[in-house]
Amino acid sequence: MATNSLRIIPLGGLGEIGRNMMLIEYGDDIIVVDVGLMFPEEEMLGVDLVIPDFTYLREHRDRLRAVFLTHGHEDHVGALPYFFREFKAPVYSARLTDGLIRVKLNEHRLLQNAETHVVTPGEIITAGVFEVEFFTVAHSIPDACGLIIKTPLGQLVHTGDFKLDHTPVMDQHTDLIRLAQVGAEGCLLLMADSTYAEQEGYTPSEQLVGEALRTIFVNAQGRVIVATFASLISRVQLVIDAAVFTGRKVFVTGRSMIDNVAMARQLGYINAPDGVIVGVEEMRNLPPAKLAIVTTGSQGEPTSALTRMANGDHRHVTILKGDTIVLSSSPVPGNEQAVYRNVDNLFRLGADVLYNRVSNIHVRGHASREELKIIQGLVQPEYFMPIHGEYRHLVVHAKLAESVGVPKGNAFVLTDGDVLEIDEDSAWLGDRVPASYVYVDGLGIGDVDQHILRDRAHLSTDGVVVVMVQVDKQTGALERPAEILARGFVDVEEREDLVERTKQVVANSLKGGKHYAEFADINTRIRDAVSKFLYDETRRRPMVLTVTVEV
Amino acid sequence: MATNSLRIIPLGGLGEIGRNMMLIEYGDDIIVVDVGLMFPEEEMLGVDLVIPDFTYLREHRDRLRAVFLTHGHEDHVGALPYFFREFKAPVYSARLTDGLIRVKLNEHRLLQNAETHVVTPGEIITAGVFEVEFFTVAHSIPDACGLIIKTPLGQLVHTGDFKLDHTPVMDQHTDLIRLAQVGAEGCLLLMADSTYAEQEGYTPSEQLVGEALRTIFVNAQGRVIVATFASLISRVQLVIDAAVFTGRKVFVTGRSMIDNVAMARQLGYINAPDGVIVGVEEMRNLPPAKLAIVTTGSQGEPTSALTRMANGDHRHVTILKGDTIVLSSSPVPGNEQAVYRNVDNLFRLGADVLYNRVSNIHVRGHASREELKIIQGLVQPEYFMPIHGEYRHLVVHAKLAESVGVPKGNAFVLTDGDVLEIDEDSAWLGDRVPASYVYVDGLGIGDVDQHILRDRAHLSTDGVVVVMVQVDKQTGALERPAEILARGFVDVEEREDLVERTKQVVANSLKGGKHYAEFADINTRIRDAVSKFLYDETRRRPMVLTVTVEV
């Protein structure tokens, strides 16, 4: 179905946060922007990751020309190992992003499918009919970029994740001048980050955090322990700066933090004077006032270094009275309980804890409403499509765009699988393409479905009861009392009475002397009788499984 | 162990939110303040409610003199039916609180154990050595009170839940004059609400919400649907006021909202002109601009009226383009996903949705830091104990108290089960009393333990696999291939290969020709072999249950 319209196909990140992925199609050519993963929501029990649905691309794999990555966060690149298991394509990204994904693809032995290229902002990549140019944006990881995509119908702007930061720590501004040029030339479609479209005003500069950290470091009598995202390289730089300023050494802990700091120093993204970063032995010999620690665990991840410290089982760091702990982050929705449990436990150990509710020690990496208006003013697109956000973020972002000049009806709120079609005259929503949640659970990709999740939810609520019966092959009569196993339901040793009466219920359910040829019937009878009995007795509904043996 | 010290024994609400309960003991007398419940946290799978641990009171039931209730919220009175199943005592509370608990106790046929009394603020109740006086506070339910408790060692102030509100909608101020008198007379111990001890500044007045609602009602072209807490009577009054102001009628939906509005009108807590509140039939005939709806579901509760509307399955209300929906609440921590899912779905149905992130339509019922400082300044207690809050709230509240005059070392941060002992010379932490989580699950109270919750967590992650084998009684040899059942693990119909190979693994695990006298050994062998095999194949760890039958 090659057409002469331009087709914008979001497969992730629209109507939800994470697993950002978009296809842009014209005629026989498809380019991919980002291939991210999403962390499972509460009700996706036991699921490890959620990745985009590649069905449409699978059906049109001959059209795939190239993959473009805006930046190195997991929600934009994390599904690449699953993608390159099936597809082959050149991948374009800026230097740090390329470094991060090469490590990841190499681990999965998939580098040969990917053919990665480092792109310099301003450089133009041709992929089929498309010409793609990267431009710099400020975000919470170095080398973040947006894309200007020339198509036969006009040029598109895709902001990636961004904010405006006039004093960024890693020296990378959002390239407003280039965006103004695109606006002057004419922009067919703007696609812009909606993550903080609810937030009034401006997102503060990363520099602000630097000032707050310096004040904390100056005033702390003991150790300062800073937890943040391992990918937030600029924040680590600020901690090192504050440590140098106050004559402290820095100990780095947490697997991903250690790896990222090493990688960032090697590539020149972190600047630490010789001897500032110390190992375990040297750390042990330093007085508390001469030490700072950078750690993972700002989201309360159960096996992270900070959580181990909070639980008193970190190998090298024991929290002491006099420690100042800084959570330089805000909890990602869904992580609040885990984050605040750590805060509570750290307070219990006698530390002073500074966190987002009581201190100004984190700024976000996404643009707030006034910044979004500036982008609209510079780019002045004909059509607008909010990207990256829950559905409500997209709606308020679309309203914002209309309030500052996008013609009414030209702002399109899509969700994953919707297709925005644009031709020379107009734009409209075409037929949807598949965009289901694809769950990764252990080695299984896509084999966990709603049915399995429903069973897990049922099991999680009231547990499971297994009833095993032996019946006479001829008469269907019970050969001996049923055996009952229960897990997650009641303590069967304390409720022997309930077990005995359940056995009686099983026996009664099979009475009648009739021959039951059908095992299904026996099983259904037993299950119904036992379920009803247990509900009446306990007001709980365990999953009842029956096993029948003919003897 | 009757003593001459005063003992303050929190059994709930300290170090966590909810299930507020406190014992105050002197010599042979114990009084109880509040008997609340807590809603289960994420990892308390399948648990319905969490109530306080009554063990200590059970051991000293002869000392129980009376129960005092500060206000009618579930986290302060919800566990009364469990309490009065075991204990008998007079209960004192203000008029609305009394009305609410009488309904609840009557439903449980426990009124005869409770002997409830309506108290007027200023009145003094004698209970053993204690003299207890109620004083009014502003909070998000009418008739909320704090307590002034005269003891042989001096007087205590317990604020209950409160804020300062100089223009309250229900005309009830926090009685600062009475608190100033207590301060002048001398206060031994202040116990004050810590819920918003992190929040800088002042909590805005309820009146502000009235103004915001009126503006929304004036500007809305279609229906206005307001969701809020059923117990937030003042908010319902504001909706009725805004409706009357704009010539709208009000339809009330959601079971608890209908009940509470009826009760509040009957007791005179809601003032609605005749004919303003309408039934289903009248509602159907009104044009959208003449209608407002008040509903439950502001917390995303799955079976609430607003969630049904958002899912398109409410019996009487179908969301239309042009509807304005107001979530007059903020999500309680843990409810964010459910709340925002509703917001997203309502936007999808074409409604305009106003919620806390984008609009000023909710104020909290708890005092912020500047208000807490005022209370400290008026009461000037000798000792201070922060109450009601997670551990971090208590810690920051204690620091706040010390910063405004409580002597260093006189602010005590307790958690549930700790005992604050005070005598004429000093105060100290005594031996702890039992204060476990007591889980209510269906009809079971306290029979769900950590072991059962661990099993539920295991089941919820990777499901369950049941292996049933028949073995020869003499040789232990397998009589026929094992039977395998799985739920929540993989789709066994699609993975017949895996099932067949699992049967083979079971067979192999029993090979060796030896006689296995011990069933436990057979079961362990099978379980270990199957668990390892399934993990190697899938990287999942289902719970493996084995049933062995000797034939």
PDB file of C-alpha atoms in Angstrom, chain A residues 14-16 40-43 45-48 197-200 333-334 336-337 340-341 343-345 347-348 351-353 355 357-358 369 390-393 395-396 399 415 439-445 447-449 451-453 455-457 459-464 466 468 470 473 480 483 485-491 494-495 519 527 535-540 543 545-551, chain B residues 14-16 40-43 45-48 197-200 333-334 336-337 340-341 343-345 347-348 351-353 355 357-358 369 390-393 395-396 399 415 439-445 447-449 451-453 455-457 459-464 466 468 470 473 480 483 485-491 494-495 519 527 535-540 543 545-551:
ATOM      1  CA  LEU A  14       1.716   8.451  22.857  1.00  0.00           C
ATOM      2  CA  GLY A  15      -0.930   7.974  25.513  1.00  0.00           C
ATOM      3  CA  GLU A  16       1.631   6.482  27.859  1.00  0.00           C
ATOM      4  CA  PRO A  40       5.736  -2.328  33.504  1.00  0.00           C
ATOM      5  CA  GLU A  41       2.780  -0.712  35.230  1.00  0.00           C
ATOM      6  CA  GLU A  42       1.337  -2.050  38.476  1.00  0.00           C
ATOM      7  CA  GLU A  43      -1.108  -4.474  36.916  1.00  0.00           C
ATOM      8  CA  LEU A  45       2.386  -8.557  37.175  1.00  0.00           C
ATOM      9  CA  GLY A  46       5.740 -10.272  36.782  1.00  0.00           C
ATOM     10  CA  VAL A  47       6.466  -8.535  33.473  1.00  0.00           C
ATOM     11  CA  ASP A  48      10.088  -7.349  33.143  1.00  0.00           C
ATOM     12  CA  ALA A 197       2.844  20.108  29.310  1.00  0.00           C
ATOM     13  CA  GLU A 198       0.855  20.400  32.566  1.00  0.00           C
ATOM     14  CA  GLN A 199       3.599  22.373  34.291  1.00  0.00           C
ATOM     15  CA  GLU A 200       3.126  26.151  34.352  1.00  0.00           C
ATOM     16  CA  PRO A 333       5.079   7.948  39.111  1.00  0.00           C
ATOM     17  CA  GLY A 334       4.597   4.494  40.547  1.00  0.00           C
ATOM     18  CA  GLU A 336       6.705   6.868  45.324  1.00  0.00           C
ATOM     19  CA  GLN A 337       6.229   4.149  47.936  1.00  0.00           C
ATOM     20  CA  TYR A 340       9.781   7.244  50.531  1.00  0.00           C
ATOM     21  CA  ARG A 341      10.361   3.930  52.258  1.00  0.00           C
ATOM     22  CA  VAL A 343      13.794   8.076  53.013  1.00  0.00           C
ATOM     23  CA  ASP A 344      12.033   6.797  56.146  1.00  0.00           C
ATOM     24  CA  ASN A 345      14.637   4.087  56.707  1.00  0.00           C
ATOM     25  CA  PHE A 347      16.008   8.855  58.797  1.00  0.00           C
ATOM     26  CA  ARG A 348      15.635   5.877  61.161  1.00  0.00           C
ATOM     27  CA  ALA A 351      20.967  10.424  58.795  1.00  0.00           C
ATOM     28  CA  ASP A 352      19.676  13.772  57.634  1.00  0.00           C
ATOM     29  CA  VAL A 353      17.810  13.266  54.353  1.00  0.00           C
ATOM     30  CA  TYR A 355      14.628  15.024  49.115  1.00  0.00           C
ATOM     31  CA  ARG A 357       9.666  17.661  49.000  1.00  0.00           C
ATOM     32  CA  VAL A 358      11.900  19.579  51.387  1.00  0.00           C
ATOM     33  CA  ARG A 369       4.440  25.356  29.296  1.00  0.00           C
ATOM     34  CA  GLU A 390       0.109  10.229  28.861  1.00  0.00           C
ATOM     35  CA  TYR A 391      -3.061  11.029  26.960  1.00  0.00           C
ATOM     36  CA  ARG A 392      -3.889  14.019  29.195  1.00  0.00           C
ATOM     37  CA  HIS A 393      -0.451  15.545  28.555  1.00  0.00           C
ATOM     38  CA  VAL A 395      -4.488  16.915  25.153  1.00  0.00           C
ATOM     39  CA  VAL A 396      -3.263  19.872  27.205  1.00  0.00           C
ATOM     40  CA  LYS A 399      -4.717  22.991  23.542  1.00  0.00           C
ATOM     41  CA  THR A 415      -2.299   7.421  20.538  1.00  0.00           C
ATOM     42  CA  TYR A 439       5.561  -7.962  27.264  1.00  0.00           C
ATOM     43  CA  VAL A 440       9.041  -9.293  27.908  1.00  0.00           C
ATOM     44  CA  ASP A 441       9.046 -11.773  30.801  1.00  0.00           C
ATOM     45  CA  GLY A 442      12.270 -13.687  31.276  1.00  0.00           C
ATOM     46  CA  LEU A 443      13.179 -15.118  27.889  1.00  0.00           C
ATOM     47  CA  GLY A 444       9.632 -14.828  26.583  1.00  0.00           C
ATOM     48  CA  ILE A 445       8.792 -11.951  24.254  1.00  0.00           C
ATOM     49  CA  ASP A 447       3.981 -14.764  25.112  1.00  0.00           C
ATOM     50  CA  VAL A 448       2.472 -13.220  28.236  1.00  0.00           C
ATOM     51  CA  ASP A 449      -1.047 -12.107  27.389  1.00  0.00           C
ATOM     52  CA  HIS A 451      -5.185 -14.102  30.144  1.00  0.00           C
ATOM     53  CA  ILE A 452      -1.951 -14.907  31.963  1.00  0.00           C
ATOM     54  CA  LEU A 453      -1.928 -11.487  33.663  1.00  0.00           C
ATOM     55  CA  ASP A 455      -4.485 -15.379  36.341  1.00  0.00           C
ATOM     56  CA  ARG A 456      -1.537 -13.740  38.093  1.00  0.00           C
ATOM     57  CA  ALA A 457      -3.827 -11.032  39.474  1.00  0.00           C
ATOM     58  CA  LEU A 459      -3.386 -15.690  42.343  1.00  0.00           C
ATOM     59  CA  SER A 460      -1.963 -12.541  43.949  1.00  0.00           C
ATOM     60  CA  THR A 461      -5.228 -11.689  45.660  1.00  0.00           C
ATOM     61  CA  ASP A 462      -6.214 -14.879  47.434  1.00  0.00           C
ATOM     62  CA  GLY A 463      -3.669 -17.546  46.492  1.00  0.00           C
ATOM     63  CA  VAL A 464      -4.252 -21.008  45.112  1.00  0.00           C
ATOM     64  CA  VAL A 466      -5.072 -27.514  44.671  1.00  0.00           C
ATOM     65  CA  MET A 468      -6.392 -33.828  44.071  1.00  0.00           C
ATOM     66  CA  GLN A 470      -8.653 -40.343  43.031  1.00  0.00           C
ATOM     67  CA  LYS A 473     -12.677 -45.535  36.778  1.00  0.00           C
ATOM     68  CA  ARG A 480      -9.966 -41.969  49.285  1.00  0.00           C
ATOM     69  CA  GLU A 483      -5.678 -34.143  49.086  1.00  0.00           C
ATOM     70  CA  LEU A 485      -2.668 -28.037  49.010  1.00  0.00           C
ATOM     71  CA  ALA A 486      -2.905 -24.297  49.582  1.00  0.00           C
ATOM     72  CA  ARG A 487      -0.487 -21.402  49.059  1.00  0.00           C
ATOM     73  CA  GLY A 488      -1.179 -17.736  49.747  1.00  0.00           C
ATOM     74  CA  PHE A 489      -4.686 -18.530  51.010  1.00  0.00           C
ATOM     75  CA  VAL A 490      -4.731 -19.509  54.690  1.00  0.00           C
ATOM     76  CA  ASP A 491      -2.176 -21.231  56.882  1.00  0.00           C
ATOM     77  CA  GLU A 494      -3.552 -23.606  61.609  1.00  0.00           C
ATOM     78  CA  ARG A 495      -6.761 -24.271  59.738  1.00  0.00           C
ATOM     79  CA  PHE A 519     -13.391 -35.771  33.869  1.00  0.00           C
ATOM     80  CA  ARG A 527     -14.114 -26.643  41.672  1.00  0.00           C
ATOM     81  CA  TYR A 535     -15.863 -18.173  49.857  1.00  0.00           C
ATOM     82  CA  ASP A 536     -18.690 -18.736  52.332  1.00  0.00           C
ATOM     83  CA  GLU A 537     -16.209 -19.644  55.047  1.00  0.00           C
ATOM     84  CA  THR A 538     -13.564 -16.988  54.430  1.00  0.00           C
ATOM     85  CA  ARG A 539     -14.924 -14.381  51.972  1.00  0.00           C
ATOM     86  CA  ARG A 540     -11.812 -15.060  49.898  1.00  0.00           C
ATOM     87  CA  MET A 543      -7.923 -19.987  42.479  1.00  0.00           C
ATOM     88  CA  LEU A 545      -7.221 -26.132  40.638  1.00  0.00           C
ATOM     89  CA  THR A 546      -8.311 -29.731  40.520  1.00  0.00           C
ATOM     90  CA  VAL A 547      -6.398 -32.827  39.498  1.00  0.00           C
ATOM     91  CA  THR A 548      -8.367 -36.022  39.086  1.00  0.00           C
ATOM     92  CA  VAL A 549      -6.813 -39.463  38.838  1.00  0.00           C
ATOM     93  CA  GLU A 550      -8.753 -42.510  37.685  1.00  0.00           C
ATOM     94  CA  VAL A 551      -7.735 -45.710  39.359  1.00  0.00           C
TER      95      VAL A 551
ATOM     96  CA  LEU B  14       3.161   6.963  63.622  1.00  0.00           C
ATOM     97  CA  GLY B  15       5.627   6.020  60.919  1.00  0.00           C
ATOM     98  CA  GLU B  16       2.784   5.346  58.502  1.00  0.00           C
ATOM     99  CA  PRO B  40      -3.268  -1.829  52.380  1.00  0.00           C
ATOM    100  CA  GLU B  41       0.012  -0.874  50.701  1.00  0.00           C
ATOM    101  CA  GLU B  42       1.093  -2.314  47.379  1.00  0.00           C
ATOM    102  CA  GLU B  43       2.858  -5.370  48.756  1.00  0.00           C
ATOM    103  CA  LEU B  45      -1.510  -8.441  48.273  1.00  0.00           C
ATOM    104  CA  GLY B  46      -5.179  -9.299  48.579  1.00  0.00           C
ATOM    105  CA  VAL B  47      -5.486  -7.653  51.991  1.00  0.00           C
ATOM    106  CA  ASP B  48      -8.696  -5.642  52.447  1.00  0.00           C
ATOM    107  CA  ALA B 197       4.943  18.918  57.898  1.00  0.00           C
ATOM    108  CA  GLU B 198       6.971  18.924  54.655  1.00  0.00           C
ATOM    109  CA  GLN B 199       4.796  21.608  53.082  1.00  0.00           C
ATOM    110  CA  GLU B 200       6.187  25.156  53.250  1.00  0.00           C
ATOM    111  CA  PRO B 333      -0.100   8.337  47.381  1.00  0.00           C
ATOM    112  CA  GLY B 334      -0.477   4.953  45.720  1.00  0.00           C
ATOM    113  CA  GLU B 336      -1.889   8.069  41.118  1.00  0.00           C
ATOM    114  CA  GLN B 337      -2.063   5.480  38.339  1.00  0.00           C
ATOM    115  CA  TYR B 340      -4.734   9.509  35.968  1.00  0.00           C
ATOM    116  CA  ARG B 341      -6.104   6.548  34.050  1.00  0.00           C
ATOM    117  CA  VAL B 343      -8.412  11.443  33.578  1.00  0.00           C
ATOM    118  CA  ASP B 344      -6.998   9.981  30.354  1.00  0.00           C
ATOM    119  CA  ASN B 345     -10.163   8.016  29.646  1.00  0.00           C
ATOM    120  CA  PHE B 347     -10.324  13.102  27.870  1.00  0.00           C
ATOM    121  CA  ARG B 348     -10.665  10.267  25.325  1.00  0.00           C
ATOM    122  CA  ALA B 351     -14.756  15.812  28.003  1.00  0.00           C
ATOM    123  CA  ASP B 352     -12.700  18.651  29.374  1.00  0.00           C
ATOM    124  CA  VAL B 353     -11.041  17.503  32.582  1.00  0.00           C
ATOM    125  CA  TYR B 355      -7.569  18.129  37.897  1.00  0.00           C
ATOM    126  CA  ARG B 357      -2.109  19.447  38.155  1.00  0.00           C
ATOM    127  CA  VAL B 358      -3.794  21.997  35.903  1.00  0.00           C
ATOM    128  CA  ARG B 369       4.668  24.396  58.260  1.00  0.00           C
ATOM    129  CA  GLU B 390       5.185   8.653  57.709  1.00  0.00           C
ATOM    130  CA  TYR B 391       8.450   8.541  59.638  1.00  0.00           C
ATOM    131  CA  ARG B 392       9.994  11.378  57.583  1.00  0.00           C
ATOM    132  CA  HIS B 393       7.016  13.652  58.358  1.00  0.00           C
ATOM    133  CA  VAL B 395      11.246  13.788  61.808  1.00  0.00           C
ATOM    134  CA  VAL B 396      10.784  17.088  59.949  1.00  0.00           C
ATOM    135  CA  LYS B 399      12.927  19.547  63.795  1.00  0.00           C
ATOM    136  CA  THR B 415       6.779   4.852  65.858  1.00  0.00           C
ATOM    137  CA  TYR B 439      -4.507  -7.714  58.241  1.00  0.00           C
ATOM    138  CA  VAL B 440      -8.197  -8.110  57.528  1.00  0.00           C
ATOM    139  CA  ASP B 441      -8.785 -10.322  54.483  1.00  0.00           C
ATOM    140  CA  GLY B 442     -12.367 -11.352  53.924  1.00  0.00           C
ATOM    141  CA  LEU B 443     -13.622 -12.752  57.221  1.00  0.00           C
ATOM    142  CA  GLY B 444     -10.118 -13.404  58.520  1.00  0.00           C
ATOM    143  CA  ILE B 445      -8.628 -10.974  61.022  1.00  0.00           C
ATOM    144  CA  ASP B 447      -4.651 -14.820  59.941  1.00  0.00           C
ATOM    145  CA  VAL B 448      -2.788 -13.492  56.903  1.00  0.00           C
ATOM    146  CA  ASP B 449       0.892 -13.325  57.796  1.00  0.00           C
ATOM    147  CA  HIS B 451       4.431 -16.085  54.864  1.00  0.00           C
ATOM    148  CA  ILE B 452       1.109 -15.957  53.032  1.00  0.00           C
ATOM    149  CA  LEU B 453       1.939 -12.546  51.557  1.00  0.00           C
ATOM    150  CA  ASP B 455       3.492 -16.770  48.607  1.00  0.00           C
ATOM    151  CA  ARG B 456       1.042 -14.344  46.990  1.00  0.00           C
ATOM    152  CA  ALA B 457       3.933 -12.194  45.770  1.00  0.00           C
ATOM    153  CA  LEU B 459       2.390 -16.415  42.618  1.00  0.00           C
ATOM    154  CA  SER B 460       1.783 -12.926  41.219  1.00  0.00           C
ATOM    155  CA  THR B 461       5.183 -12.771  39.538  1.00  0.00           C
ATOM    156  CA  ASP B 462       5.375 -15.985  37.548  1.00  0.00           C
ATOM    157  CA  GLY B 463       2.254 -17.999  38.336  1.00  0.00           C
ATOM    158  CA  VAL B 464       1.968 -21.590  39.499  1.00  0.00           C
ATOM    159  CA  VAL B 466       1.188 -28.123  39.542  1.00  0.00           C
ATOM    160  CA  MET B 468       0.929 -34.600  39.758  1.00  0.00           C
ATOM    161  CA  GLN B 470       1.548 -41.529  40.385  1.00  0.00           C
ATOM    162  CA  LYS B 473       4.148 -47.912  46.257  1.00  0.00           C
ATOM    163  CA  ARG B 480       2.479 -43.054  34.018  1.00  0.00           C
ATOM    164  CA  GLU B 483       0.203 -34.403  34.727  1.00  0.00           C
ATOM    165  CA  LEU B 485      -1.251 -27.771  35.202  1.00  0.00           C
ATOM    166  CA  ALA B 486      -0.110 -24.175  34.866  1.00  0.00           C
ATOM    167  CA  ARG B 487      -1.738 -20.806  35.588  1.00  0.00           C
ATOM    168  CA  GLY B 488      -0.181 -17.385  35.125  1.00  0.00           C
ATOM    169  CA  PHE B 489       3.036 -18.937  33.792  1.00  0.00           C
ATOM    170  CA  VAL B 490       2.867 -19.671  30.060  1.00  0.00           C
ATOM    171  CA  ASP B 491      -0.014 -20.568  27.781  1.00  0.00           C
ATOM    172  CA  GLU B 494       0.781 -22.919  22.913  1.00  0.00           C
ATOM    173  CA  ARG B 495       3.734 -24.465  24.695  1.00  0.00           C
ATOM    174  CA  PHE B 519       7.196 -38.825  49.783  1.00  0.00           C
ATOM    175  CA  ARG B 527      10.144 -29.678  42.520  1.00  0.00           C
ATOM    176  CA  TYR B 535      13.956 -21.391  34.864  1.00  0.00           C
ATOM    177  CA  ASP B 536      16.587 -22.477  32.341  1.00  0.00           C
ATOM    178  CA  GLU B 537      13.980 -22.582  29.598  1.00  0.00           C
ATOM    179  CA  THR B 538      12.048 -19.409  30.405  1.00  0.00           C
ATOM    180  CA  ARG B 539      13.988 -17.374  33.022  1.00  0.00           C
ATOM    181  CA  ARG B 540      10.767 -17.406  35.051  1.00  0.00           C
ATOM    182  CA  MET B 543       5.746 -21.668  42.177  1.00  0.00           C
ATOM    183  CA  LEU B 545       3.579 -27.558  43.633  1.00  0.00           C
ATOM    184  CA  THR B 546       3.772 -31.324  43.536  1.00  0.00           C
ATOM    185  CA  VAL B 547       1.169 -33.922  44.375  1.00  0.00           C
ATOM    186  CA  THR B 548       2.297 -37.502  44.591  1.00  0.00           C
ATOM    187  CA  VAL B 549      -0.046 -40.466  44.634  1.00  0.00           C
ATOM    188  CA  GLU B 550       1.094 -43.959  45.573  1.00  0.00           C
ATOM    189  CA  VAL B 551      -0.661 -46.739  43.737  1.00  0.00           C
TER     190      VAL B 551
END
